C-alpha cells in the first residue's frame, strides 16, 4: 500500500482511533499524529501549552480552536511532502476541518480518505471505563480484572488511567462529540471522502476493514 497516503481516523471517544492508528502506522510506516497524545505530552512536560489545555482536557471539553489548529497544522505541514500521515483526533470541529483543507491545499496534498469508526455509545462507555494507557509508549489497552500488576502488552511499561476517563468527563466528551464533532462527518461526506467502518468487532477485524477500505478507489 502507498506510504504517501493521507488519512483521517474519525470517531467518538473510545471508538478505537488510537488503537487502529498504531496498527496502521506499524504496517504502512507513516507518521501518526494524535492531537490528544500531543496535548497529554505537553501536560506531562508542564509546558505553557499543557497548562492552557489542562482544564479543558480534564473536563472533557475541546481545547479552543485558536490553540489547537496552529499546533496540529505545524505538525502536519512540517512533514516531508512525500510522506503520508494518519490524523487521529483532529479535525473535530468544522473550523478545524476547513483550516486543514486550506493548509493542505497550499501544498497540493489533500486528504485521501476519512475513516469513520462507528461504535455505539453503550460500547464506548464500556471501553473507556476499562481503558488504561502505557506511561512509556502511550498504547491504549484494556485492563482485565482490574489487575493492579498488569503491564503494557507492547513494551512492559506501567499502565495508568486517563483523568478524562472518569464517568463525568466521559459523559461530557460524548456530548461534545455529538454537538461539535459530528458536523465534521457531513463536511467530509460532501467532499466524497468518508468511508464508514463498523467498529464493533475484534481489533484485528476492524483493522482488516480499514485495510480493505484503503484498497478501494
Ligand atoms: P483524544 O485523546 O483524542 O480522545 P478521544 O477522541 O476522546 O478518543 P480516545 O483517545 O478516548 O479514544 P480512541 O478512539 O483513541 O480509542 P482507543 O484506541 O484508545 O482527546 C482527549 C482530549 O484532548 C479531548 O477531550 C480534548 O480536550 C483534547 N483534544 C484532542 N484533540 C482535540 C482537537 N482536535 N480539538 C480540541 N481539543 C482536542 O480505544 C479505547 C479502548 O477500547 C481501549 O482500551 C482499547 O484497548 C479498546 N478497544 C479498541 N478497539 C477495540 C475493539 N475493536 N474491541 C474492543 N475494545 C477495543
Ligand atoms: Mg485516542
Short mmCIF file of C-alpha atoms and ligand atoms in Angstrom, two decimals:
data_model
loop_
_atom_site.label_atom_id
_atom_site.label_comp_id
_atom_site.label_asym_id
_atom_site.label_seq_id
_atom_site.Cartn_x
_atom_site.Cartn_y
_atom_site.Cartn_z
CA UNK A 1 0.00 0.00 0.00
CA UNK A 2 1.08 3.54 -0.74
CA UNK A 3 3.10 5.05 2.11
CA UNK A 4 2.19 8.57 0.97
CA UNK A 5 -1.49 8.06 1.82
CA UNK A 6 -3.08 10.85 3.90
CA UNK A 7 -5.75 9.68 6.30
CA UNK A 8 -8.07 10.98 8.98
CA UNK A 9 -9.28 8.47 11.58
CA UNK A 10 -12.58 9.79 12.80
CA UNK A 11 -14.90 8.56 15.53
CA UNK A 12 -16.30 9.14 19.01
CA UNK A 13 -14.23 8.91 22.20
CA UNK A 14 -13.25 5.27 22.69
CA UNK A 15 -14.03 4.17 19.12
CA UNK A 16 -10.54 2.76 18.67
CA UNK A 17 -8.85 5.59 16.73
CA UNK A 18 -5.60 5.32 18.69
CA UNK A 19 -5.58 1.52 18.57
CA UNK A 20 -6.13 1.38 14.82
CA UNK A 21 -3.78 4.27 14.07
CA UNK A 22 -0.95 2.50 15.86
CA UNK A 23 -1.50 -0.69 13.83
CA UNK A 24 -1.68 1.24 10.57
CA UNK A 25 1.44 3.18 11.45
CA UNK A 26 3.34 -0.06 12.09
CA UNK A 27 2.03 -1.58 8.86
CA UNK A 28 2.42 1.37 6.49
CA UNK A 29 5.33 3.15 8.13
CA UNK A 30 3.65 6.54 8.07
CA UNK A 31 3.54 9.09 10.87
CA UNK A 32 0.64 9.06 13.34
CA UNK A 33 -0.38 12.49 14.62
CA UNK A 34 -2.72 12.30 17.61
CA UNK A 35 -3.92 15.65 18.95
CA UNK A 36 -4.84 14.04 22.29
CA UNK A 37 -1.41 12.40 22.70
CA UNK A 38 0.25 15.69 21.82
CA UNK A 39 -1.74 17.58 24.45
CA UNK A 40 -1.05 14.88 27.06
CA UNK A 41 2.67 15.11 26.26
CA UNK A 42 2.58 18.86 26.92
CA UNK A 43 0.59 18.28 30.12
CA UNK A 44 3.26 15.89 31.40
CA UNK A 45 6.05 18.29 30.46
CA UNK A 46 4.20 21.20 32.10
CA UNK A 47 4.69 23.45 29.05
CA UNK A 48 2.68 26.63 28.54
CA UNK A 49 0.50 24.78 26.01
CA UNK A 50 -0.02 21.97 28.50
CA UNK A 51 -1.11 24.44 31.15
CA UNK A 52 -3.56 26.14 28.77
CA UNK A 53 -5.06 22.81 27.69
CA UNK A 54 -5.18 21.13 31.12
CA UNK A 55 -8.53 22.31 32.40
CA UNK A 56 -10.34 21.67 29.09
CA UNK A 57 -9.00 18.14 28.84
CA UNK A 58 -9.76 17.30 32.46
CA UNK A 59 -13.37 18.39 31.99
CA UNK A 60 -13.76 16.63 28.64
CA UNK A 61 -14.20 19.86 26.67
CA UNK A 62 -12.42 20.78 23.46
CA UNK A 63 -9.27 22.86 23.66
CA UNK A 64 -10.17 26.08 21.79
CA UNK A 65 -9.57 26.15 18.04
CA UNK A 66 -7.21 29.12 18.23
CA UNK A 67 -4.81 26.94 20.25
CA UNK A 68 -5.40 23.58 18.58
CA UNK A 69 -5.38 24.44 14.88
CA UNK A 70 -1.95 26.07 14.87
CA UNK A 71 -0.30 23.28 16.85
CA UNK A 72 -1.60 20.44 14.67
CA UNK A 73 -1.12 22.19 11.36
CA UNK A 74 2.51 22.88 12.33
CA UNK A 75 2.98 19.15 12.83
CA UNK A 76 1.29 18.20 9.57
CA UNK A 77 2.92 20.85 7.41
CA UNK A 78 6.27 20.05 8.98
CA UNK A 79 6.27 16.53 7.49
CA UNK A 80 8.20 15.92 4.28
CA UNK A 81 5.69 16.48 1.43
CA UNK A 82 6.17 12.98 0.01
CA UNK A 83 5.18 11.43 3.37
CA UNK A 84 1.66 10.37 4.18
CA UNK A 85 0.14 10.69 7.64
CA UNK A 86 -2.61 9.42 9.92
CA UNK A 87 -4.52 12.09 11.81
CA UNK A 88 -6.26 10.87 14.98
CA UNK A 89 -8.48 13.23 16.99
CA UNK A 90 -8.14 16.12 14.53
CA UNK A 91 -10.18 17.68 12.99
CA UNK A 92 -13.08 17.65 15.44
CA UNK A 93 -14.78 20.95 14.64
CA UNK A 94 -15.85 22.20 11.23
CA UNK A 95 -13.45 25.14 11.55
CA UNK A 96 -10.59 22.70 12.19
CA UNK A 97 -11.60 20.70 9.10
CA UNK A 98 -11.70 23.84 6.93
CA UNK A 99 -8.34 25.03 8.25
CA UNK A 100 -6.82 21.63 7.46
CA UNK A 101 -8.25 21.64 3.92
CA UNK A 102 -6.88 25.13 3.27
CA UNK A 103 -3.46 24.32 4.68
CA UNK A 104 -3.10 21.09 2.70
CA UNK A 105 -4.23 22.83 -0.46
CA UNK A 106 -1.22 25.15 -0.22
CA UNK A 107 0.98 22.03 -0.51
CA UNK A 108 -1.26 20.28 -3.08
CA UNK A 109 -1.60 17.22 -0.89
CA UNK A 110 -5.25 16.78 0.07
CA UNK A 111 -6.70 14.18 2.45
CA UNK A 112 -7.25 10.88 0.61
CA UNK A 113 -9.75 9.24 2.96
CA UNK A 114 -11.62 9.82 6.19
CA UNK A 115 -12.34 6.56 8.02
CA UNK A 116 -15.31 6.82 10.36
CA UNK A 117 -15.01 4.15 13.05
CA UNK A 118 -18.60 3.77 14.10
CA UNK A 119 -19.27 2.43 17.62
CA UNK A 120 -22.50 2.82 19.63
CA UNK A 121 -22.47 4.74 22.89
CA UNK A 122 -23.08 1.75 25.17
CA UNK A 123 -19.91 0.08 23.90
CA UNK A 124 -17.91 3.34 24.18
CA UNK A 125 -18.78 3.63 27.88
CA UNK A 126 -17.70 0.05 28.47
CA UNK A 127 -14.39 0.52 26.67
CA UNK A 128 -13.46 3.82 28.29
CA UNK A 129 -14.13 2.61 31.82
CA UNK A 130 -11.66 -0.26 31.38
CA UNK A 131 -9.05 1.52 29.27
CA UNK A 132 -5.51 2.01 30.55
CA UNK A 133 -2.62 3.77 28.85
CA UNK A 134 1.05 2.87 28.91
CA UNK A 135 3.17 5.60 30.52
CA UNK A 136 6.06 4.61 28.33
CA UNK A 137 4.69 4.08 24.78
CA UNK A 138 1.16 5.62 25.18
CA UNK A 139 -0.51 2.48 23.72
CA UNK A 140 -4.15 2.23 24.86
CA UNK A 141 -5.25 -1.14 26.15
CA UNK A 142 -7.95 -2.86 28.11
CA UNK A 143 -7.03 -3.91 31.62
CA UNK A 144 -8.76 -7.10 32.62
CA UNK A 145 -9.82 -8.00 36.19
CA UNK A 146 -8.57 -4.57 37.31
CA UNK A 147 -5.25 -6.42 37.72
CA UNK A 148 -3.02 -3.93 39.54
CA UNK A 149 0.16 -5.61 38.40
CA UNK A 150 -0.74 -5.58 34.70
CA UNK A 151 1.91 -4.04 32.46
CA UNK A 152 1.82 -2.82 28.87
CA UNK A 153 1.43 -5.74 26.47
CA UNK A 154 3.67 -4.00 23.93
CA UNK A 155 6.62 -2.71 25.96
CA UNK A 156 6.05 -3.79 29.58
CA UNK A 157 5.61 -0.17 30.74
CA UNK A 158 3.45 0.91 33.68
CA UNK A 159 -0.26 1.44 32.95
CA UNK A 160 -2.36 4.39 34.15
CA UNK A 161 -5.96 5.54 33.74
CA UNK A 162 -6.60 8.83 31.90
CA UNK A 163 -8.10 11.54 34.06
CA UNK A 164 -10.74 12.23 31.39
CA UNK A 165 -11.90 8.58 31.54
CA UNK A 166 -13.75 9.35 34.78
CA UNK A 167 -17.51 8.85 34.22
CA UNK A 168 -18.43 12.60 34.36
CA UNK A 169 -15.69 13.53 31.90
CA UNK A 170 -16.65 10.68 29.56
CA UNK A 171 -20.27 11.88 29.54
CA UNK A 172 -19.10 15.38 28.68
CA UNK A 173 -16.79 14.13 25.90
CA UNK A 174 -19.61 12.19 24.27
CA UNK A 175 -21.88 15.25 24.43
CA UNK A 176 -19.17 17.45 22.92
CA UNK A 177 -18.70 14.84 20.19
CA UNK A 178 -22.41 15.00 19.32
CA UNK A 179 -22.60 18.80 19.38
CA UNK A 180 -19.30 19.91 17.89
CA UNK A 181 -17.66 16.97 16.14
CA UNK A 182 -20.47 15.12 14.34
CA UNK A 183 -20.97 18.03 11.87
CA UNK A 184 -17.43 17.30 10.60
CA UNK A 185 -18.78 14.00 9.21
CA UNK A 186 -21.10 15.91 6.90
CA UNK A 187 -18.23 18.14 5.81
CA UNK A 188 -16.26 15.10 4.62
CA UNK A 189 -19.30 13.26 3.28
CA UNK A 190 -19.95 16.20 0.95
CA UNK A 191 -16.34 16.06 -0.21
CA UNK A 192 -16.83 12.35 -1.00
CA UNK A 193 -14.01 11.29 1.33
CA UNK A 194 -15.95 9.48 4.03
CA UNK A 195 -15.80 5.71 4.47
CA UNK A 196 -17.88 4.01 7.16
CA UNK A 197 -16.06 1.34 9.17
CA UNK A 198 -18.23 -0.65 11.60
CA UNK A 199 -16.18 -0.59 14.83
CA UNK A 200 -17.73 -3.28 17.00
CA UNK A 201 -15.64 -6.37 16.26
CA UNK A 202 -12.21 -7.54 17.29
CA UNK A 203 -9.33 -5.09 16.85
CA UNK A 204 -7.94 -7.30 14.05
CA UNK A 205 -11.26 -7.41 12.24
CA UNK A 206 -11.64 -3.60 12.35
CA UNK A 207 -8.07 -3.28 11.05
CA UNK A 208 -8.92 -5.58 8.15
CA UNK A 209 -11.98 -3.47 7.30
CA UNK A 210 -9.78 -0.39 7.26
CA UNK A 211 -7.21 -2.04 5.01
CA UNK A 212 -9.99 -3.16 2.65
CA UNK A 213 -11.36 0.39 2.57
CA UNK A 214 -7.93 1.78 1.73
CA UNK A 215 -7.58 -0.58 -1.23
CA UNK A 216 -10.83 0.69 -2.77
CA UNK A 217 -10.80 3.72 -5.08
P1 LIG B 1 -8.29 12.27 22.50
O1 LIG B 1 -7.09 11.75 23.15
O2 LIG B 1 -8.31 12.43 21.02
O3 LIG B 1 -9.53 11.41 22.98
P2 LIG B 1 -10.88 10.91 22.26
O4 LIG B 1 -11.20 11.44 20.91
O5 LIG B 1 -11.90 11.15 23.28
O6 LIG B 1 -10.63 9.46 21.90
P3 LIG B 1 -9.95 8.40 22.81
O7 LIG B 1 -8.47 8.56 22.74
O8 LIG B 1 -10.60 8.41 24.15
O9 LIG B 1 -10.43 7.06 22.08
P4 LIG B 1 -9.84 6.31 20.82
O10 LIG B 1 -10.84 6.41 19.72
O11 LIG B 1 -8.44 6.70 20.52
O12 LIG B 1 -9.90 4.81 21.35
P5 LIG B 1 -8.72 3.82 21.83
O13 LIG B 1 -7.97 3.28 20.65
O14 LIG B 1 -7.96 4.41 22.96
O15 LIG B 1 -8.64 13.70 23.12
C1 LIG B 1 -8.59 13.94 24.50
C2 LIG B 1 -8.89 15.39 24.81
O16 LIG B 1 -7.89 16.23 24.21
C3 LIG B 1 -10.22 15.92 24.25
O17 LIG B 1 -11.32 15.63 25.10
C4 LIG B 1 -9.92 17.41 24.17
O18 LIG B 1 -10.00 18.01 25.43
C5 LIG B 1 -8.47 17.44 23.69
N1 LIG B 1 -8.39 17.41 22.23
C6 LIG B 1 -7.84 16.41 21.47
N2 LIG B 1 -7.96 16.71 20.17
C7 LIG B 1 -8.57 17.91 20.08
C8 LIG B 1 -8.98 18.72 19.00
N3 LIG B 1 -8.78 18.36 17.72
N4 LIG B 1 -9.61 19.89 19.29
C9 LIG B 1 -9.81 20.30 20.56
N5 LIG B 1 -9.46 19.55 21.64
C10 LIG B 1 -8.85 18.37 21.40
O19 LIG B 1 -9.63 2.60 22.39
C11 LIG B 1 -10.43 2.76 23.54
C12 LIG B 1 -10.41 1.47 24.38
O20 LIG B 1 -11.09 0.45 23.65
C13 LIG B 1 -9.00 0.93 24.67
O21 LIG B 1 -9.00 0.34 25.95
C14 LIG B 1 -8.79 -0.14 23.59
O22 LIG B 1 -7.93 -1.16 24.04
C15 LIG B 1 -10.23 -0.64 23.41
N6 LIG B 1 -10.52 -1.08 22.04
C16 LIG B 1 -10.08 -0.55 20.89
N7 LIG B 1 -10.59 -1.20 19.82
C17 LIG B 1 -11.39 -2.18 20.34
C18 LIG B 1 -12.19 -3.20 19.74
N8 LIG B 1 -12.28 -3.35 18.40
N9 LIG B 1 -12.88 -4.03 20.56
C19 LIG B 1 -12.81 -3.90 21.90
N10 LIG B 1 -12.04 -2.96 22.54
C20 LIG B 1 -11.34 -2.10 21.75
MG1 LIG B 2 -7.09 8.10 21.34
#
